[in-house]
Short mmCIF file of C-alpha atoms in Angstrom, two decimals:
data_model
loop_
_atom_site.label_atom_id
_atom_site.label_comp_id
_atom_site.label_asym_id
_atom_site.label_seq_id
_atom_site.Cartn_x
_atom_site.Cartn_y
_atom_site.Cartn_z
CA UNK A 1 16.90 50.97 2.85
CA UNK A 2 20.34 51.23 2.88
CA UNK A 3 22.72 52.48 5.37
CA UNK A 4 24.67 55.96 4.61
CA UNK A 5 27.79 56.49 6.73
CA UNK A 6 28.50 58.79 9.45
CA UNK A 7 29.93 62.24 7.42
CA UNK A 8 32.21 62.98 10.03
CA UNK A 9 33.90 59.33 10.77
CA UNK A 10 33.23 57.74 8.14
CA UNK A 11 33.53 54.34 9.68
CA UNK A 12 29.61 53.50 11.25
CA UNK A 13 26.13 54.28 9.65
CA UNK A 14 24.91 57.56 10.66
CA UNK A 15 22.44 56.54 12.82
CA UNK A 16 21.30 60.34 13.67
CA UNK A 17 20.74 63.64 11.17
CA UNK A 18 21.85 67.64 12.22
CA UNK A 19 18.76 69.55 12.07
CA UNK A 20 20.38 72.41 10.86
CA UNK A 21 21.77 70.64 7.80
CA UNK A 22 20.69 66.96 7.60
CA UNK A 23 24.08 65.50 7.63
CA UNK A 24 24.31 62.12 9.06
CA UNK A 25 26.84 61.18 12.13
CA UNK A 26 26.73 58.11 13.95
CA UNK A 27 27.20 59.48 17.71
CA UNK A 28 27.63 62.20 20.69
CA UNK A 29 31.11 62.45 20.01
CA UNK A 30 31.11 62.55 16.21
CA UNK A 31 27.42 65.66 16.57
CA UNK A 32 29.99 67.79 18.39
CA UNK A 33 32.64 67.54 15.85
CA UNK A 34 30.21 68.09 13.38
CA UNK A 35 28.68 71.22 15.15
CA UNK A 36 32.26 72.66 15.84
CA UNK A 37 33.01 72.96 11.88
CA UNK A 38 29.90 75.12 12.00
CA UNK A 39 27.73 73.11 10.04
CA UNK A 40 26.16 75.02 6.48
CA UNK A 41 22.53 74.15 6.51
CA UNK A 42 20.68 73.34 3.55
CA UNK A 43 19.55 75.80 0.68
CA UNK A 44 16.33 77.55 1.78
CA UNK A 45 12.85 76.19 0.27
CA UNK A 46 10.64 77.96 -1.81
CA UNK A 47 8.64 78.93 1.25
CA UNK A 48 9.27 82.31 3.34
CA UNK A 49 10.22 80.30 6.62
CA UNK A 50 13.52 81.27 8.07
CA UNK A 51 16.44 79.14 8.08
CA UNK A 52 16.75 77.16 11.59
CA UNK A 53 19.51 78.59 13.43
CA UNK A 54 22.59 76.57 14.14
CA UNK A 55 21.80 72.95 15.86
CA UNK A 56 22.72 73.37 19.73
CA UNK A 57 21.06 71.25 22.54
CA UNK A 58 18.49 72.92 23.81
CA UNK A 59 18.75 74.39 27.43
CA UNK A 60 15.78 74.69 29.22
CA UNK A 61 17.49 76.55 32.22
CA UNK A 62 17.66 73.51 34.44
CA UNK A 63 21.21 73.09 34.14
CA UNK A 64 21.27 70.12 32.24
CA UNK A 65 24.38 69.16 30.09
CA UNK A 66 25.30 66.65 27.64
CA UNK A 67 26.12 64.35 30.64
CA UNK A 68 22.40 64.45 31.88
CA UNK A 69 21.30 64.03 28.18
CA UNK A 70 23.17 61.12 27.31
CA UNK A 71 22.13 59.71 31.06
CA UNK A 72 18.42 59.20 29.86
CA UNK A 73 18.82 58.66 26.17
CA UNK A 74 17.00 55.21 24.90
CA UNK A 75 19.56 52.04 25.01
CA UNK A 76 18.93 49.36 22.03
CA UNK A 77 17.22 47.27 24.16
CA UNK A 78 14.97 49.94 25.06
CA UNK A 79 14.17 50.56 21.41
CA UNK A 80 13.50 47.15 21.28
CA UNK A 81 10.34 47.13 23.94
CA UNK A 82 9.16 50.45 22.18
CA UNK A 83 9.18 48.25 19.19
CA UNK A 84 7.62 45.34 20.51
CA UNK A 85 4.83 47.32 22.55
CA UNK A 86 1.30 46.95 21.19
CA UNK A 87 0.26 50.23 23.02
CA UNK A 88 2.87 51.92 21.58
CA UNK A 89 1.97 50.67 18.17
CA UNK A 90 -2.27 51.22 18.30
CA UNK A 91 -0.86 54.95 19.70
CA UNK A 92 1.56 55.63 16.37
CA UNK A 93 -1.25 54.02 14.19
CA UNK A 94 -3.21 57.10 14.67
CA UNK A 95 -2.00 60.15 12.07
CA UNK A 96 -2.56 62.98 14.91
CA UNK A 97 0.08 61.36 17.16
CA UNK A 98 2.47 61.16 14.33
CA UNK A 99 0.98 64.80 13.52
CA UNK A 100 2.07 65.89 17.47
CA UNK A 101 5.26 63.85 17.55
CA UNK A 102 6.23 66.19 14.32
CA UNK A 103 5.44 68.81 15.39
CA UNK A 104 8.10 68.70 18.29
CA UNK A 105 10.78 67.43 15.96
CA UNK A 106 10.13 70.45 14.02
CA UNK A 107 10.01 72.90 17.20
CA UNK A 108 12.81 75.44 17.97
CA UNK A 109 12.34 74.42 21.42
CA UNK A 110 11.60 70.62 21.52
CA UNK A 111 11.56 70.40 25.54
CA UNK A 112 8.71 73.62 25.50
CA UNK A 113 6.72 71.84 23.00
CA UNK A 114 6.72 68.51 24.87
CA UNK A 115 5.54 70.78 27.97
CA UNK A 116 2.61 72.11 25.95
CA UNK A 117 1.63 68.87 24.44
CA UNK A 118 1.60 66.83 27.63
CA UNK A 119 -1.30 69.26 28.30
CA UNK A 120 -3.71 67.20 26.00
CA UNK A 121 -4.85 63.57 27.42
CA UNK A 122 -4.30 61.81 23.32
CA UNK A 123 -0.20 63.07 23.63
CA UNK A 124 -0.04 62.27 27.10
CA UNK A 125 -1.33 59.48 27.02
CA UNK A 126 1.28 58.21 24.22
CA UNK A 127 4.03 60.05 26.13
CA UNK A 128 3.11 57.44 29.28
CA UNK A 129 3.10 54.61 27.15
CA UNK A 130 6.42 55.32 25.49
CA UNK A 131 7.75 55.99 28.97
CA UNK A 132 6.30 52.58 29.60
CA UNK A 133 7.08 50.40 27.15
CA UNK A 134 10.68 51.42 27.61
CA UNK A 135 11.07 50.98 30.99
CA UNK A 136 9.68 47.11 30.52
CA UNK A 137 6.54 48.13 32.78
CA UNK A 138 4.28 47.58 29.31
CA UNK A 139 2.24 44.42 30.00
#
């Protein structure tokens, strides 16, 4: 599969999409210069769904900022264990937890879903293992 650059750089591979209008950028810095240009999102489908509204990070009313967000994103190495874990991968093999996982990509509210979902033992269960396997406490 080949790499596509970052649209607003230009000079890494877009490593992340905008969910508002799937354009690639490669980091923090280059998202927020995307979202400031007030990103046009894709032509609506067929369907009768709305369009999704601008992307924003989602505040749950914590007080959270991009600060604490960037404090607990995944590190390569991190990635790596996720990759590696056999847990992790018997977990994914399983179409409802892709189903789930989906399902909060696609949510408005991503942190509300999670909260919902960690109500049922099969997502919680993959959320500890995740949580697991990247901390290096996976056997």
């Amino acid at each position: 599969m080949a790499s596509k650059q970052c649209t607003v750089c230009d000079k890494a591979a877009a490593k992340y999409k905008c969910p508002a209008c799937a354009a690639g950028y490669c980091s923090v810095a280059c998202c927020q210069a995307h979202r400031a240009r007030l990103c046009d999102p894709p032509p609506a489908h067929s369907d009768s769904r709305p369009p999704p509204a601008a992307a924003k990070p989602a505040d749950d009313g914590d007080g959270d900022g991009d600060d604490e967000e960037q404090k607990h994103r995944l590190r390569p190495e991190d990635l790596q264990r996720l990759d590696r874990s056999a847990r992790v991968q018997v977990l994914l093999a399983d179409p409802g937890a892709r189903a789930l996982i989906e399902a909060v990509r696609r949510d408005p509210s991503p942190l509300q879903a999670i909260r919902v979902l960690r109500q049922r033992p099969d997502f919680e269960a993959l959320a500890q293992a995740l949580l697991a396997a990247a901390s290096g406490e996976d056997p």
